[in-house]
Short mmCIF file of C-alpha atoms in Angstrom, two decimals:
data_model
loop_
_atom_site.label_atom_id
_atom_site.label_comp_id
_atom_site.label_asym_id
_atom_site.label_seq_id
_atom_site.Cartn_x
_atom_site.Cartn_y
_atom_site.Cartn_z
CA UNK A 231 -294.61 -123.32 137.41
CA UNK A 232 -293.82 -125.66 140.26
CA UNK A 233 -290.02 -125.55 140.00
CA UNK A 234 -289.64 -128.21 142.69
CA UNK A 235 -291.33 -130.86 140.51
CA UNK A 236 -289.66 -132.64 137.61
CA UNK A 237 -291.55 -135.15 135.48
CA UNK A 238 -289.57 -137.68 133.47
CA UNK A 239 -291.40 -139.45 130.66
CA UNK A 240 -290.15 -142.52 128.81
CA UNK A 241 -291.74 -142.16 125.39
CA UNK A 242 -293.04 -145.04 123.30
CA UNK A 243 -295.67 -145.63 120.61
CA UNK A 244 -298.60 -146.77 122.78
CA UNK A 245 -297.52 -146.99 126.44
CA UNK A 246 -295.74 -144.23 128.39
CA UNK A 247 -294.04 -144.44 131.79
CA UNK A 248 -294.05 -141.34 133.99
CA UNK A 249 -291.91 -140.67 137.07
CA UNK A 250 -292.29 -137.53 139.21
CA UNK A 251 -289.35 -136.31 141.33
CA UNK A 252 -289.66 -133.78 144.14
CA UNK A 253 -287.21 -130.96 144.90
CA UNK A 254 -284.83 -133.33 146.71
CA UNK A 255 -284.75 -135.74 143.78
CA UNK A 256 -286.87 -138.34 145.55
CA UNK A 257 -289.49 -140.25 143.62
CA UNK A 258 -292.89 -138.81 144.51
CA UNK A 259 -295.05 -140.67 142.03
CA UNK A 260 -294.90 -143.02 139.09
CA UNK A 261 -297.55 -144.03 136.64
CA UNK A 262 -298.09 -146.07 133.48
CA UNK A 263 -300.24 -144.33 130.86
CA UNK A 264 -301.59 -145.24 127.47
CA UNK A 265 -301.19 -142.82 124.57
CA UNK A 266 -304.69 -141.38 124.91
CA UNK A 267 -304.23 -140.83 128.67
CA UNK A 268 -300.97 -138.87 128.65
CA UNK A 269 -302.19 -135.35 127.77
CA UNK A 270 -305.31 -135.50 130.02
CA UNK A 271 -303.06 -136.57 132.89
CA UNK A 272 -300.68 -133.64 132.32
CA UNK A 273 -303.55 -131.18 131.76
CA UNK A 274 -304.79 -131.88 135.29
CA UNK A 275 -301.29 -131.78 136.78
CA UNK A 276 -299.77 -128.57 138.26
CA UNK A 277 -297.34 -126.79 135.95
CA UNK A 278 -293.96 -128.46 136.14
CA UNK A 279 -290.79 -129.16 134.19
CA UNK A 280 -291.18 -132.16 131.90
CA UNK A 281 -288.13 -133.98 130.58
CA UNK A 282 -288.04 -136.43 127.68
CA UNK A 283 -285.44 -137.97 125.40
CA UNK A 284 -285.11 -136.22 122.03
CA UNK A 285 -286.33 -139.27 120.12
CA UNK A 286 -289.05 -140.03 117.57
CA UNK A 287 -292.22 -138.07 118.33
CA UNK A 288 -290.60 -136.02 121.10
CA UNK A 289 -291.03 -132.65 119.36
CA UNK A 290 -294.75 -133.29 118.78
CA UNK A 291 -295.31 -134.18 122.43
CA UNK A 292 -293.19 -131.22 123.56
CA UNK A 293 -295.34 -128.77 121.60
CA UNK A 294 -298.52 -130.31 123.03
CA UNK A 295 -297.18 -130.17 126.60
CA UNK A 296 -296.00 -126.57 126.23
CA UNK A 297 -299.51 -125.63 125.13
CA UNK A 298 -300.69 -126.98 128.52
CA UNK A 299 -298.39 -124.53 130.33
CA UNK A 300 -295.55 -126.89 131.21
CA UNK A 301 -291.85 -126.24 130.58
CA UNK A 302 -290.39 -129.00 128.42
CA UNK A 303 -286.76 -130.06 128.11
CA UNK A 304 -285.59 -132.52 125.45
CA UNK A 305 -282.35 -134.31 126.29
CA UNK A 306 -280.02 -136.20 123.92
CA UNK A 307 -280.73 -139.90 124.44
CA UNK A 308 -277.05 -140.94 124.46
CA UNK A 309 -276.37 -138.90 127.60
CA UNK A 310 -279.17 -140.42 129.72
CA UNK A 311 -277.52 -143.81 130.25
CA UNK A 312 -275.09 -142.40 132.82
CA UNK A 313 -278.02 -141.52 135.11
CA UNK A 314 -279.61 -144.98 134.98
CA UNK A 315 -279.80 -146.74 138.37
CA UNK A 316 -280.31 -150.48 138.71
CA UNK A 317 -281.43 -152.64 135.83
CA UNK A 318 -282.92 -151.24 132.68
CA UNK A 319 -286.70 -150.99 132.65
CA UNK A 320 -289.19 -148.32 131.64
CA UNK A 321 -289.65 -146.82 135.09
CA UNK A 322 -285.89 -146.63 135.68
CA UNK A 323 -285.48 -145.00 132.26
CA UNK A 324 -288.08 -142.35 133.13
CA UNK A 325 -286.42 -141.71 136.49
CA UNK A 326 -283.00 -141.35 134.82
CA UNK A 327 -284.45 -138.78 132.42
CA UNK A 328 -285.91 -136.77 135.32
CA UNK A 329 -282.61 -136.93 137.25
CA UNK A 330 -280.64 -135.77 134.20
CA UNK A 331 -283.01 -132.79 133.83
CA UNK A 332 -282.68 -131.88 137.51
CA UNK A 333 -278.89 -132.12 137.31
CA UNK A 334 -278.87 -129.53 134.53
CA UNK A 335 -275.49 -130.46 133.03
CA UNK A 336 -276.80 -131.81 129.72
CA UNK A 337 -277.35 -129.34 126.89
CA UNK A 338 -280.99 -129.52 125.87
CA UNK A 339 -282.35 -129.94 122.36
CA UNK A 340 -284.51 -127.03 121.20
CA UNK A 341 -288.14 -127.94 120.56
CA UNK A 342 -288.70 -127.73 116.81
CA UNK A 343 -291.72 -126.10 115.23
CA UNK A 344 -293.83 -127.92 112.66
CA UNK A 345 -292.18 -125.93 109.85
CA UNK A 346 -288.70 -126.83 111.09
CA UNK A 347 -289.62 -130.50 111.20
CA UNK A 348 -291.02 -130.33 107.67
CA UNK A 349 -287.82 -128.68 106.42
CA UNK A 350 -285.78 -131.35 108.16
CA UNK A 351 -287.94 -134.06 106.55
CA UNK A 352 -287.09 -132.63 103.11
CA UNK A 353 -283.39 -132.97 103.88
CA UNK A 354 -283.70 -136.48 105.30
CA UNK A 355 -285.61 -137.74 102.26
CA UNK A 356 -283.20 -136.02 99.88
CA UNK A 357 -280.29 -137.59 101.75
CA UNK A 358 -281.89 -141.04 101.39
CA UNK A 359 -282.34 -140.52 97.64
CA UNK A 360 -278.70 -139.46 97.23
CA UNK A 361 -277.58 -142.61 99.07
CA UNK A 362 -279.83 -144.80 96.90
CA UNK A 363 -278.49 -143.19 93.72
CA UNK A 364 -274.92 -143.81 94.90
CA UNK A 365 -275.72 -147.47 95.57
CA UNK A 366 -277.27 -147.81 92.12
CA UNK A 367 -274.17 -146.38 90.42
CA UNK A 368 -271.88 -148.69 92.39
CA UNK A 369 -274.01 -151.74 91.52
CA UNK A 370 -273.98 -150.92 87.82
CA UNK A 371 -270.21 -150.33 87.81
CA UNK A 372 -269.66 -153.66 89.61
CA UNK A 373 -271.82 -155.53 87.07
CA UNK A 374 -269.85 -154.04 84.19
CA UNK A 375 -266.53 -154.84 85.89
CA UNK A 376 -267.56 -158.52 86.08
CA UNK A 377 -267.60 -158.52 82.27
CA UNK A 378 -264.35 -156.63 81.81
CA UNK A 379 -265.89 -153.19 81.23
CA UNK A 380 -264.57 -150.50 83.58
CA UNK A 381 -266.69 -147.39 84.01
CA UNK A 382 -265.34 -144.10 85.41
CA UNK A 383 -266.23 -142.96 88.92
CA UNK A 384 -268.75 -140.20 89.59
CA UNK A 385 -272.44 -139.87 88.89
CA UNK A 386 -272.10 -137.41 86.01
CA UNK A 387 -269.51 -139.47 84.15
CA UNK A 388 -271.50 -142.63 84.93
CA UNK A 389 -274.51 -141.29 83.04
CA UNK A 390 -272.59 -140.50 79.85
CA UNK A 391 -270.45 -143.63 79.91
CA UNK A 392 -273.45 -145.92 80.48
CA UNK A 393 -275.32 -144.38 77.53
CA UNK A 394 -272.26 -144.89 75.32
CA UNK A 395 -271.92 -148.44 76.59
CA UNK A 396 -275.53 -149.31 75.77
CA UNK A 397 -275.34 -147.70 72.32
CA UNK A 398 -272.16 -149.57 71.36
CA UNK A 399 -273.33 -152.79 69.69
CA UNK A 400 -269.80 -154.18 69.27
CA UNK A 401 -268.47 -154.07 72.83
CA UNK A 402 -269.38 -157.69 73.54
CA UNK A 403 -271.90 -156.85 76.26
CA UNK A 404 -274.37 -159.77 76.73
CA UNK A 405 -277.89 -158.82 75.72
CA UNK A 406 -279.32 -159.84 79.10
CA UNK A 407 -276.85 -157.62 80.92
CA UNK A 408 -277.58 -154.86 78.41
CA UNK A 409 -281.26 -155.14 79.33
CA UNK A 410 -280.50 -155.06 83.07
CA UNK A 411 -278.28 -152.01 82.72
CA UNK A 412 -280.96 -150.29 80.63
CA UNK A 413 -283.46 -150.73 83.45
CA UNK A 414 -280.90 -149.45 85.96
CA UNK A 415 -280.37 -146.42 83.76
CA UNK A 416 -284.10 -145.67 83.73
CA UNK A 417 -284.16 -145.97 87.51
CA UNK A 418 -281.17 -143.62 87.70
CA UNK A 419 -283.04 -141.02 85.61
CA UNK A 420 -286.09 -141.36 87.87
CA UNK A 421 -283.95 -140.73 90.95
CA UNK A 422 -282.41 -137.68 89.27
CA UNK A 423 -285.87 -136.24 88.58
CA UNK A 424 -286.95 -136.92 92.17
CA UNK A 425 -283.80 -135.29 93.55
CA UNK A 426 -284.34 -132.26 91.34
CA UNK A 427 -287.83 -131.83 92.83
CA UNK A 428 -286.49 -131.98 96.40
CA UNK A 429 -283.76 -129.46 95.64
CA UNK A 430 -286.27 -127.07 94.06
CA UNK A 431 -288.49 -127.40 97.12
CA UNK A 432 -285.57 -126.75 99.51
CA UNK A 433 -284.53 -123.66 97.52
CA UNK A 434 -288.13 -122.41 97.52
CA UNK A 435 -288.44 -122.80 101.29
CA UNK A 436 -285.06 -121.13 101.86
CA UNK A 437 -286.05 -118.17 99.67
CA UNK A 438 -289.16 -117.61 101.81
CA UNK A 439 -287.31 -117.81 105.14
CA UNK A 440 -285.60 -114.63 106.39
CA UNK A 441 -283.14 -116.54 108.59
CA UNK A 442 -282.05 -118.71 105.66
CA UNK A 443 -281.60 -115.59 103.54
CA UNK A 444 -279.27 -114.14 106.18
CA UNK A 445 -277.36 -117.42 106.40
CA UNK A 446 -276.88 -117.44 102.62
CA UNK A 447 -274.90 -114.21 102.96
CA UNK A 448 -272.12 -116.32 104.58
CA UNK A 449 -269.49 -117.77 102.21
CA UNK A 450 -270.08 -121.50 101.76
CA UNK A 451 -273.77 -121.32 102.68
CA UNK A 452 -276.13 -122.11 99.82
CA UNK A 453 -279.87 -122.87 100.06
CA UNK A 454 -279.31 -126.50 101.10
CA UNK A 455 -276.71 -125.73 103.79
CA UNK A 456 -278.71 -122.77 105.12
CA UNK A 457 -281.94 -124.72 105.30
CA UNK A 458 -280.30 -127.70 107.00
CA UNK A 459 -278.45 -125.47 109.49
CA UNK A 460 -281.57 -123.53 110.47
CA UNK A 461 -283.65 -126.71 110.73
CA UNK A 462 -281.06 -128.23 113.06
CA UNK A 463 -280.34 -125.22 115.27
CA UNK A 464 -283.56 -123.21 115.31
CA UNK A 465 -283.19 -119.94 117.23
CA UNK A 466 -279.75 -120.94 118.58
CA UNK A 467 -280.65 -119.83 122.12
CA UNK A 468 -279.75 -123.28 123.50
CA UNK A 469 -276.07 -122.53 122.79
CA UNK A 470 -274.03 -120.06 124.83
CA UNK A 471 -271.59 -119.33 122.01
CA UNK A 472 -270.56 -120.32 118.52
CA UNK A 473 -267.91 -122.57 120.04
CA UNK A 474 -270.67 -124.70 121.55
CA UNK A 475 -272.27 -125.03 118.11
CA UNK A 476 -269.02 -126.29 116.58
CA UNK A 477 -268.60 -128.74 119.47
CA UNK A 478 -272.18 -130.02 119.09
CA UNK A 479 -271.50 -130.71 115.41
CA UNK A 480 -268.27 -132.58 116.13
CA UNK A 481 -266.01 -130.02 114.44
CA UNK A 482 -263.61 -129.68 117.38
CA UNK A 483 -260.63 -131.92 118.32
CA UNK A 484 -261.35 -135.05 120.33
CA UNK A 485 -259.77 -134.66 123.75
CA UNK A 486 -258.20 -137.30 125.98
CA UNK A 487 -256.47 -135.66 128.93
CA UNK A 488 -255.19 -137.14 132.16
CA UNK A 489 -252.67 -136.14 134.83
CA UNK A 490 -252.58 -132.57 133.56
CA UNK A 491 -251.44 -133.69 130.11
CA UNK A 492 -253.81 -132.71 127.31
CA UNK A 493 -253.96 -134.89 124.20
CA UNK A 494 -255.93 -133.63 121.20
CA UNK A 495 -256.73 -135.88 118.25
CA UNK A 496 -258.92 -135.63 115.17
CA UNK A 497 -262.35 -134.05 115.24
CA UNK A 498 -264.88 -135.70 117.56
CA UNK A 499 -267.52 -136.23 114.81
CA UNK A 500 -270.38 -135.84 117.28
CA UNK A 501 -273.86 -134.65 116.41
CA UNK A 502 -275.54 -134.44 113.02
CA UNK A 503 -273.14 -136.03 110.52
CA UNK A 504 -275.23 -134.88 107.53
CA UNK A 505 -275.01 -131.21 108.51
CA UNK A 506 -271.33 -131.60 109.38
CA UNK A 507 -270.68 -133.00 105.90
CA UNK A 508 -272.58 -130.12 104.30
CA UNK A 509 -270.52 -127.57 106.22
CA UNK A 510 -267.27 -129.29 105.21
CA UNK A 511 -268.36 -129.29 101.55
CA UNK A 512 -269.22 -125.60 101.84
CA UNK A 513 -265.85 -124.89 103.44
CA UNK A 514 -264.11 -126.80 100.65
CA UNK A 515 -265.83 -124.60 98.06
CA UNK A 516 -264.68 -121.46 99.89
CA UNK A 517 -261.12 -122.74 100.26
CA UNK A 518 -260.90 -123.66 96.59
CA UNK A 519 -261.44 -120.08 95.44
CA UNK A 520 -259.95 -118.23 98.44
CA UNK A 521 -256.92 -117.05 96.43
CA UNK A 522 -259.22 -115.10 94.12
CA UNK A 523 -260.54 -112.94 96.99
CA UNK A 524 -258.91 -110.51 99.36
CA UNK A 525 -261.31 -110.30 102.30
CA UNK A 526 -260.20 -111.23 105.82
CA UNK A 527 -261.74 -114.72 105.78
CA UNK A 528 -260.07 -115.63 102.48
CA UNK A 529 -256.69 -114.41 103.69
CA UNK A 530 -257.11 -116.44 106.88
CA UNK A 531 -257.91 -119.57 104.86
CA UNK A 532 -254.94 -119.12 102.51
CA UNK A 533 -252.58 -118.59 105.42
CA UNK A 534 -253.91 -121.68 107.20
CA UNK A 535 -253.56 -123.84 104.07
CA UNK A 536 -249.89 -122.85 103.82
CA UNK A 537 -249.22 -123.64 107.47
CA UNK A 538 -251.36 -126.75 108.12
CA UNK A 539 -252.31 -128.20 104.74
CA UNK A 540 -255.50 -128.15 102.70
CA UNK A 541 -257.60 -130.78 104.50
CA UNK A 542 -256.98 -129.46 108.01
CA UNK A 543 -257.66 -125.92 106.80
CA UNK A 544 -261.00 -127.02 105.30
CA UNK A 545 -262.15 -128.59 108.59
CA UNK A 546 -261.01 -125.52 110.54
CA UNK A 547 -262.97 -123.35 108.13
CA UNK A 548 -266.06 -125.53 108.59
CA UNK A 549 -265.70 -124.94 112.34
CA UNK A 550 -265.53 -121.19 111.74
CA UNK A 551 -268.54 -121.27 109.38
CA UNK A 552 -270.60 -123.04 112.06
CA UNK A 553 -269.69 -120.30 114.56
CA UNK A 554 -270.50 -117.55 112.06
CA UNK A 555 -273.83 -119.24 111.32
CA UNK A 556 -274.76 -119.17 115.01
CA UNK A 557 -273.86 -115.47 115.24
CA UNK A 558 -275.92 -114.61 112.15
CA UNK A 559 -278.98 -116.49 113.48
CA UNK A 560 -278.87 -115.21 117.07
CA UNK A 561 -278.00 -111.58 116.20
CA UNK A 562 -280.45 -111.55 113.28
CA UNK A 563 -277.91 -109.78 111.09
CA UNK A 564 -276.48 -110.74 107.71
CA UNK A 565 -272.79 -111.59 107.39
CA UNK A 566 -270.60 -108.87 105.91
CA UNK A 567 -267.10 -109.74 104.71
CA UNK A 568 -264.61 -107.25 106.17
CA UNK A 569 -262.76 -105.45 103.35
CA UNK A 570 -259.04 -104.76 103.27
#
């Protein structure tokens, strides 16, 4: 590989802008390519380091470029703006990407395999269905409230209360609203069936994946959390330690320090908010039943709840679970709770 050459590519759907930097960071070449011209251009180019933003389609192009013998780095798009010089245009964007790669301070995004992308697609579609089901429940509750009928919160109680509401002929519910709510109920059942299919598929994929099986040995990690964690992190080699994993997921305090005075606030909430929420939910499940167990992790959680309160202890536990997950993936060993 020609280590002195860095190629920055500004990705798009049909037109790509390429900027080549030499070892000194000077622009050696720039070119505008159509989609069909990109891979032939790189196939005839000496092996080099190619940098792109980790955006839509980036993992596909990264796999194709790696097959040509190039080294590919995917960089988080939000960190590229600081390297932009002059006004924003496609060539300046490509040059900023190349400069960021040469600088080497930005943590790269691991190139995902096809299987990892497919697993991640399952989670994204399931997440969209959950959000749509929540919106449907809120709409139905709001319609009922307009007519003086208050329904309890929660999807499970919503289902039973709506059935009772529709079956009660003497509650004064207008027939047109009754018809509308009936259709909403049928849509709710359809979403439940669709969600059940996605959850079965996620559990099936997790059962066939050795890494997910090792992750499920960690308290708080079920099939959904394990599959989402593995799909996000991959091999974990892009992180130096479990602390970096927790920081990338936004499970560490937000820092604002100046003049030697350190100020720490709430968690930074950076990175994948869906995976962060799953880890917090898993930590909440562990914390809820920690008093029933006597392993080292449970004792640590109980002690932290007494000192700092339940909510802070849950977030701290989610941080620890993210670190443990990284260790399990990178060391290829299952988690074993340390006995008394």
